[in-house]
Coordinates of C-alpha atoms in Angstrom, one line a residue:
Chain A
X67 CA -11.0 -0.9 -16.8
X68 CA -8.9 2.0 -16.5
X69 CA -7.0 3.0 -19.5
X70 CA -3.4 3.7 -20.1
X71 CA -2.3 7.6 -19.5
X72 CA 1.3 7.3 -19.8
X73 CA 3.6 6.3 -22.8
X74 CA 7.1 4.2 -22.0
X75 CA 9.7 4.8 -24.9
X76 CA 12.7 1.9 -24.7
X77 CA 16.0 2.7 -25.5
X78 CA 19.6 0.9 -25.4
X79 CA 22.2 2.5 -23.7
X80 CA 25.3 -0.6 -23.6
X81 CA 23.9 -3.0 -21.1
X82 CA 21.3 -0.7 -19.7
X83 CA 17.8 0.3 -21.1
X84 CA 16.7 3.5 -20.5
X85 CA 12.7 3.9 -20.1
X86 CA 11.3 7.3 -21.2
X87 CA 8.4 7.7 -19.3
X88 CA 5.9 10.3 -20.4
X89 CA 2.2 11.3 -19.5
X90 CA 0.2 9.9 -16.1
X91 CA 1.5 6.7 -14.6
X92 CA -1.5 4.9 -13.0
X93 CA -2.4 1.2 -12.2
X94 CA -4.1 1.6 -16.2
X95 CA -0.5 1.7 -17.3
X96 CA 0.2 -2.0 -16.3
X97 CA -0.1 -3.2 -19.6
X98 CA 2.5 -1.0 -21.3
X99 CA 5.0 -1.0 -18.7
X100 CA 5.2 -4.2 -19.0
X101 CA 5.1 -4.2 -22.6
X102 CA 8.4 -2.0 -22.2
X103 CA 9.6 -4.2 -19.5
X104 CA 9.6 -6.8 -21.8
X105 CA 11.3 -5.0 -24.9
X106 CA 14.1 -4.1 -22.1
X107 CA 15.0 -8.1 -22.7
X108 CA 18.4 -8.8 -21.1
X109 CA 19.7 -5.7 -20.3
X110 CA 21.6 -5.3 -16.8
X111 CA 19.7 -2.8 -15.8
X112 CA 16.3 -1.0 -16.5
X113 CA 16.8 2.8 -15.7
X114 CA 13.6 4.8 -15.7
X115 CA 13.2 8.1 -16.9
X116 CA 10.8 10.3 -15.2
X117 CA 11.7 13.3 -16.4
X118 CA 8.5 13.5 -18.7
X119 CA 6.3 12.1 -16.1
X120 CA 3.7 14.6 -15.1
X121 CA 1.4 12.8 -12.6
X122 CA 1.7 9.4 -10.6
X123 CA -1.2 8.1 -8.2
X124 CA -0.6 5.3 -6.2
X125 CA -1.6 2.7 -8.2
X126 CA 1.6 4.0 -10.2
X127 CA 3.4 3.1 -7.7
X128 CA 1.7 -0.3 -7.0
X129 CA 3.3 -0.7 -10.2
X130 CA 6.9 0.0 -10.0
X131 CA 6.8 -2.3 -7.1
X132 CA 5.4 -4.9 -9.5
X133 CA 8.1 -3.6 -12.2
X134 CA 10.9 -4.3 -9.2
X135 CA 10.1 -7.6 -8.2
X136 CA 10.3 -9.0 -12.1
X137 CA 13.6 -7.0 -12.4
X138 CA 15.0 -8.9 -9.2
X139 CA 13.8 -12.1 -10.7
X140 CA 15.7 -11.7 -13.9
X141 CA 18.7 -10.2 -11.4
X142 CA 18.2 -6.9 -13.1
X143 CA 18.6 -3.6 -11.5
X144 CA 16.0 -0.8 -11.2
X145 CA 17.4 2.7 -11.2
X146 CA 15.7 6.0 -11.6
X147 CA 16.3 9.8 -12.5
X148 CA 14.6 13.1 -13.1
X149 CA 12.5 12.6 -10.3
X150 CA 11.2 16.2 -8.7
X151 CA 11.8 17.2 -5.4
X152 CA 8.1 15.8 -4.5
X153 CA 8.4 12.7 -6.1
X154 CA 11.7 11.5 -4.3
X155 CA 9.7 11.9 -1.6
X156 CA 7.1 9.9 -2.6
X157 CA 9.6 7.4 -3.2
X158 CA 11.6 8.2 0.4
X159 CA 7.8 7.4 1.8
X160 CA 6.6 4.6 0.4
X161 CA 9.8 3.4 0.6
X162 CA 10.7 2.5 -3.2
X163 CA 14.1 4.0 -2.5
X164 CA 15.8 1.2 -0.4
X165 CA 15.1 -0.5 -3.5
X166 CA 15.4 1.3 -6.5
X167 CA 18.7 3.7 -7.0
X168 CA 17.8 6.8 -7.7
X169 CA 19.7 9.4 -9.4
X170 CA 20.2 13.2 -10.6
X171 CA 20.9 12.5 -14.1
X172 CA 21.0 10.0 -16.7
X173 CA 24.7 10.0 -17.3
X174 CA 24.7 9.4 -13.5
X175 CA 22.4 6.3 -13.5
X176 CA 24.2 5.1 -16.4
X177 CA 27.5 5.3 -14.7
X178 CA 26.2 3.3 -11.4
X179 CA 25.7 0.5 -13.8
X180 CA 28.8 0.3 -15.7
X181 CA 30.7 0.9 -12.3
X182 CA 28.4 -2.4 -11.0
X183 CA 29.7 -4.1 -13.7
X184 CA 33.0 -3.0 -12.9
X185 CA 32.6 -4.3 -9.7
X186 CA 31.3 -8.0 -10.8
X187 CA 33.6 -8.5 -13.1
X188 CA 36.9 -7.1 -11.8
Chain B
X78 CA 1.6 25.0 -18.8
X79 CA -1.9 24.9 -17.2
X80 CA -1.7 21.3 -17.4
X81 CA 1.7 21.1 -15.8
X82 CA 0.6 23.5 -12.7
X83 CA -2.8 20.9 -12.2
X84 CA -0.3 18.1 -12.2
X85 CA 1.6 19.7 -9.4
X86 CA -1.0 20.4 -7.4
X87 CA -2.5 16.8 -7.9
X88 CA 0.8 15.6 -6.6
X89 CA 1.1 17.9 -4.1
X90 CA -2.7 17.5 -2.6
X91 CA -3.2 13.8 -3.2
X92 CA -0.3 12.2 -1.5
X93 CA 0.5 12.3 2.4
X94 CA 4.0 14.7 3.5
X95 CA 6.8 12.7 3.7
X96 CA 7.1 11.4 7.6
X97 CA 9.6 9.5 9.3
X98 CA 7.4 8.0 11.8
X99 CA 4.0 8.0 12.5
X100 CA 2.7 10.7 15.5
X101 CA -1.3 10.3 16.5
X102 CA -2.3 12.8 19.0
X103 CA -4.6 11.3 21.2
X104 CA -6.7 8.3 20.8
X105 CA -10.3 8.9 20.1
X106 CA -12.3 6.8 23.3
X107 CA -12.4 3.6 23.6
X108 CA -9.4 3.0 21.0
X109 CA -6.4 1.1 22.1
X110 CA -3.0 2.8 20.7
X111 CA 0.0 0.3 20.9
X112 CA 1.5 -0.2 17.9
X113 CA 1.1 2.9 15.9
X114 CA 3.2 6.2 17.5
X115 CA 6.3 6.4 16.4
X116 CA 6.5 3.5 14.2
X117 CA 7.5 3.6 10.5
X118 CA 5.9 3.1 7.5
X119 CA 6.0 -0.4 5.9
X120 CA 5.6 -0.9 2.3
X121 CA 5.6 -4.5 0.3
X122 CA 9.1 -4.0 0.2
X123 CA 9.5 -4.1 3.9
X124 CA 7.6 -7.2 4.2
X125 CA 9.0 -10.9 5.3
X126 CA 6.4 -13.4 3.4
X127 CA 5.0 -14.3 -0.2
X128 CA 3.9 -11.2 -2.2
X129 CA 0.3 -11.1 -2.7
X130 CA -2.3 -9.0 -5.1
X131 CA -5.5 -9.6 -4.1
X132 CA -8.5 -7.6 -5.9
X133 CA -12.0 -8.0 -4.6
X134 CA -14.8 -6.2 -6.7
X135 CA -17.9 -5.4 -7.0
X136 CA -19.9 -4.0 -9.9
X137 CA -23.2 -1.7 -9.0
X138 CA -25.6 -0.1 -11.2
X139 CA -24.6 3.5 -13.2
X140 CA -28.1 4.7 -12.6
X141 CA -27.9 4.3 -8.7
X142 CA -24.2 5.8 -7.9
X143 CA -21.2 7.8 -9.9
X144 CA -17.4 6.5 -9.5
X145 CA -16.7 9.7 -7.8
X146 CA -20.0 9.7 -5.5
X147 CA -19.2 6.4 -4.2
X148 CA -15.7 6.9 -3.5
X149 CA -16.9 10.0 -1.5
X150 CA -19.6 8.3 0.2
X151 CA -16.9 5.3 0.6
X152 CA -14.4 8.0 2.7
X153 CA -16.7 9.5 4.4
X154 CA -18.6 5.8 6.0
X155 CA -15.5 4.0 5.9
X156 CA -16.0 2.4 9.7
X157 CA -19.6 1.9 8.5
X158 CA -18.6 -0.8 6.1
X159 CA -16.3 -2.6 7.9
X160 CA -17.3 -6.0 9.3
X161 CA -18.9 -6.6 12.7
X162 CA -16.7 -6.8 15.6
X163 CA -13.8 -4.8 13.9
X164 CA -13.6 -1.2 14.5
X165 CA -11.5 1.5 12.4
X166 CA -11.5 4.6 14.0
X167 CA -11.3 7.6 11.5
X168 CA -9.2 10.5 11.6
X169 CA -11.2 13.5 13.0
X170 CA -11.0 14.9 9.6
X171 CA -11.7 12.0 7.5
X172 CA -9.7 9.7 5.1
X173 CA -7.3 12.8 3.9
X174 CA -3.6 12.1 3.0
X175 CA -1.2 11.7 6.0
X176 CA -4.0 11.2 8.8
X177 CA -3.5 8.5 10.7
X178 CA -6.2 5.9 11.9
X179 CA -6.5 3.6 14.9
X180 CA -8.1 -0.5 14.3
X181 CA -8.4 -2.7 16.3
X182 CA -9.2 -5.8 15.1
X183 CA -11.0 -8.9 16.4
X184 CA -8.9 -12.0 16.6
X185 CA -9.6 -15.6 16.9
X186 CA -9.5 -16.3 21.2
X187 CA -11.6 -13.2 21.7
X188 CA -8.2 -10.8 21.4
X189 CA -8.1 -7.5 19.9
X190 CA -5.2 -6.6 17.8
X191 CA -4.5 -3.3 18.2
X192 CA -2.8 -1.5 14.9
X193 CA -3.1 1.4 12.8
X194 CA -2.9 2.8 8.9
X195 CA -1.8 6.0 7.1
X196 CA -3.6 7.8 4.3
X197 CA -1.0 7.3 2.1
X198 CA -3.1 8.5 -0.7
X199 CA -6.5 10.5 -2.1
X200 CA -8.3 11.7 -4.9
X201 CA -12.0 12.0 -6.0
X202 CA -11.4 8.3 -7.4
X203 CA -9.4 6.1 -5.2
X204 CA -7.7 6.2 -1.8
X205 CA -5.1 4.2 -0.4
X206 CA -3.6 3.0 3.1
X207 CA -0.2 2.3 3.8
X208 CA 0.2 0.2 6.8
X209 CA 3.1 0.8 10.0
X210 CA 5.3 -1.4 11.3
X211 CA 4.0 -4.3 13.5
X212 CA 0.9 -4.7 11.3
X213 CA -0.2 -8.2 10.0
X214 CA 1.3 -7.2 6.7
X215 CA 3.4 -4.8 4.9
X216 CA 1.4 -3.3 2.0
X217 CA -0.9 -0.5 0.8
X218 CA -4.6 -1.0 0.0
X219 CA -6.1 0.8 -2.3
X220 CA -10.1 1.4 -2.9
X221 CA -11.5 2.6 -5.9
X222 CA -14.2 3.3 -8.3
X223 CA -13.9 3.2 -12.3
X224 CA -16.8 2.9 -15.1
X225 CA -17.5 -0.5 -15.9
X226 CA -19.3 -0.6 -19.0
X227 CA -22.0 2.1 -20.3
X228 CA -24.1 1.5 -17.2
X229 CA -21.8 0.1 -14.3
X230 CA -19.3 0.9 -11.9
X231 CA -16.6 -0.8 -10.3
X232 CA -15.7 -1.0 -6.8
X233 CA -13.1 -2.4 -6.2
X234 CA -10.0 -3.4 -3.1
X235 CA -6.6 -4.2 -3.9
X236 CA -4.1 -5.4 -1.8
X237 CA -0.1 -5.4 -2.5
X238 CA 1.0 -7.2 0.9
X239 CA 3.8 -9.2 2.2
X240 CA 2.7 -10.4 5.5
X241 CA 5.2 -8.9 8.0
X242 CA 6.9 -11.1 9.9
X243 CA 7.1 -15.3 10.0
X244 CA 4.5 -15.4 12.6
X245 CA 2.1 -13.6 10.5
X246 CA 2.9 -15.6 7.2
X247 CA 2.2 -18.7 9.3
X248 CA -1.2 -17.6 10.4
X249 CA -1.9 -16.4 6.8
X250 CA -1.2 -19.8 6.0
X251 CA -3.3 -21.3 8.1
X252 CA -6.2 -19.5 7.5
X253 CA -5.4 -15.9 7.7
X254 CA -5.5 -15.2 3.9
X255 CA -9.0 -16.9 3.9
X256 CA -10.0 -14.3 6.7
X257 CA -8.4 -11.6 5.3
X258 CA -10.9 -12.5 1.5
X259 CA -14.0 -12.9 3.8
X260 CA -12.9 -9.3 5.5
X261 CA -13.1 -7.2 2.1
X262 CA -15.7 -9.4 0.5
X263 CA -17.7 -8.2 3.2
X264 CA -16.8 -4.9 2.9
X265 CA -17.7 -4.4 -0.4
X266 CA -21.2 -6.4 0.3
X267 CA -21.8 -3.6 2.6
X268 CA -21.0 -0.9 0.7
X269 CA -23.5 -2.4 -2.1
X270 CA -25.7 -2.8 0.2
X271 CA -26.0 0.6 0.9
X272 CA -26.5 1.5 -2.2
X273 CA -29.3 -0.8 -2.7
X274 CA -27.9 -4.1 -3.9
X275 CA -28.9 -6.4 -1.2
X276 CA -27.4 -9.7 -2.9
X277 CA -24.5 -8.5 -4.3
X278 CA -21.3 -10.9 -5.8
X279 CA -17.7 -10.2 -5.3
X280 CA -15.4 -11.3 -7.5
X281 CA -11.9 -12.5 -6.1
X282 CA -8.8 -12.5 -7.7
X283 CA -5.6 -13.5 -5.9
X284 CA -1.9 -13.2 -7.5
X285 CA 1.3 -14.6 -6.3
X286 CA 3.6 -11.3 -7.2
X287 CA 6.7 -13.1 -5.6
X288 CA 7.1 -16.3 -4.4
X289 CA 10.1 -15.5 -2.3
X290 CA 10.0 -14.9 1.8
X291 CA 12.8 -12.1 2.7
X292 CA 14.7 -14.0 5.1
X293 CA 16.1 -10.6 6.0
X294 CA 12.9 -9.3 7.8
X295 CA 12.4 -12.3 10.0
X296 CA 13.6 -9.8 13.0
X297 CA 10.4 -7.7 12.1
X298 CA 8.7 -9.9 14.3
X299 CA 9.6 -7.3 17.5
X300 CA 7.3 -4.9 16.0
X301 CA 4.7 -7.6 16.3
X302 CA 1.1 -6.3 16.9
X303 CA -0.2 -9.7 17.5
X304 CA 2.3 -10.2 19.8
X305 CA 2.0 -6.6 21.7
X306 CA -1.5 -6.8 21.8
X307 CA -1.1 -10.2 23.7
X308 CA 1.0 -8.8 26.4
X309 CA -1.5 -5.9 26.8
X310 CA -4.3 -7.9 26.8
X311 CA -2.8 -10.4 29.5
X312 CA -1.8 -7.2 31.4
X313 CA -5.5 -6.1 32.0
X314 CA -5.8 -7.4 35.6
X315 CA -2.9 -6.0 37.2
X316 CA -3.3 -2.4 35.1
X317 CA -7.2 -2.5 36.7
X318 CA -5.7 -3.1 40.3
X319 CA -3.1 -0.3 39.8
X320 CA -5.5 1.8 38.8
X321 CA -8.0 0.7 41.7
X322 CA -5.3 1.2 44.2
X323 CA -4.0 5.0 42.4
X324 CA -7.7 5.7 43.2
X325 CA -8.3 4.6 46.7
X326 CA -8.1 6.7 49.6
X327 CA -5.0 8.0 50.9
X328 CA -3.2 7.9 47.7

């Protein structure tokens, strides 16, 4: 089967975890992204970082659909940044965006989530 | 920095323009148009019912076709492969992203559902359709082709779907998702067949992604092809008078 072209580098930030995307996402990447998903454990929220992301066919996206519905499960929140111009429209036409909160920057993505948690605790 | 500038232009060839709503031109003859200008695009997301991935292969010989000669051979016959009695009608210029293309699709009580897909998605190795509002489900399907082994290749369909609406989970229910595996297993027994394999096997392999029905999108039931293409098809006689009458004399 298709092998994986894309790396996904897990890191803490508080009650998030930022995903470091890097490389091609394609439906080969399953198994990693979920391997990430996984080391992501309880965080609030799973914030992906497309920054280094250089290419993403649709079987990439097949997969952050997948990625979405285990992050609703778990009542976990899917935000995004560093998306180009071309992906966000992508996203915009498949969709993803009514869905996944997308942002300009990390420090912007992190501050949705610590404002959501704001907002359910206060 | 060459590398950078082919991933650009991979993302900016492979994948349809952003659109609001779907626009179609004219229908090619013979093609019914209801449910496909001016509707939106509907992902999984969109979708009322169950989640489903469903993957249908089919393996065929190295020596007989390349992943990236079938997959062109696969765009360029699409209608060909399709089972008897449904008909796809291609874009003019082929399965490119952002065309549109008419089906119509035979139903149980000899009606014809009339719907549509968008390229959403193409490159030398897969293509994928996104499906509009109204249609039986709320997905993307995506057809491929990848090495299997030193001297195989894979074809293969996969389906990310919600069906659309309550109505439509209820006929998936009762028999519709059995329909739906028949209708790809097919498909992929045709394309095998033209390359030779007469007898080939399809292997079937269906997910539940999520169990949960989106109570929200119960109201996407007024985009209802099945039910649009009942109206039009019980409309027949009286369009065929008006049109008898518009062509008589003295009108």
């Amino acid at each position: 089967m298709a092998e994986a072209t894309a790396t996904f580098d897990v890191r803490r930030q508080g009650s998030a975890c930022v995903v470091d995307i890097h490389g091609d996402v394609t439906a080969g990447s399953e198994e990693v992204l979920m391997r990430a998903y996984a080391d992501a454990g309880d965080a609030r929220a799973i914030v992906l970082n497309f920054t280094g992301m250089s290419y993403m066919n649709s079987g990439g996206i097949g997969l952050l659909v997948t990625l979405l519905v285990r992050a609703n499960r778990r009542s976990q929140r899917l935000l995004a940044f560093g998306l180009s111009d071309h992906y966000r429209q992508i996203f915009e036409l498949t969709r993803l965006d009514e869905a996944v909160g997308i942002h300009e920057s990390e420090a912007a993505a992190l501050a949705d989530v610590s404002g959501a948690t704001v907002t359910r605790h206060g | 920095m060459a590398d950078i500038d082919d991933a650009t232009e991979r993302s900016t060839t492979n994948w349809a323009k952003k659109v609001d709503r779907l626009t179609l031109g004219s229908a090619p003859a013979g093609a019914v148009n209801l449910n496909v200008e001016g509707r939106r695009l509907t992902g999984p997301l969109q979708g009322f019912g169950t989640m489903w991935q469903k993957t249908y292969r089919v393996r065929l010989p190295r020596d007989v076709v390349e992943p990236r000669a079938l997959i062109a051979t696969w765009k360029e016959r699409f209608p060909e492969f399709w089972p008897g009695g449904n008909r796809f009608y291609a874009p003019l210029t082929g399965i490119a992203p952002g065309e549109v293309a008419l089906l119509n699709l035979a139903l149980p009580g000899r009606l014809t559902l009339s719907t549509g897909v968008m390229v959403l998605y193409a490159d030398e190795e897969s293509f994928t359709l996104m499906t509009p509002q109204g249609h039986m489900f709320a997905g993307w399907i995506t057809f491929s082709a990848v090495p299997a082994g030193d001297d195989g290749v894979m074809a293969q369909v996969q389906v990310l779907m919600r069906a659309s609406d309550p109505i439509f989970e209820l006929g998936l229910m009762l028999g519709g998702h059995a329909q739906e595996d028949r209708f790809w297993q097919e498909t992929l027994t045709r394309l095998a067949a033209a390359h030779g394999l007469a007898s080939a096997s399809v292997q079937t392999t269906v997910i539940c992604v999520d169990r949960k029905r989106q109570w929200s999108k119960w109201r996407n039931v007024w985009h209802s092809s099945a039910i649009r293409s009942s109206i039009y098809t019980l409309g027949a006689p009286v369009r065929l008078i008006r049109s008898r009458l518009s062509r008589s004399p003295g009108n």
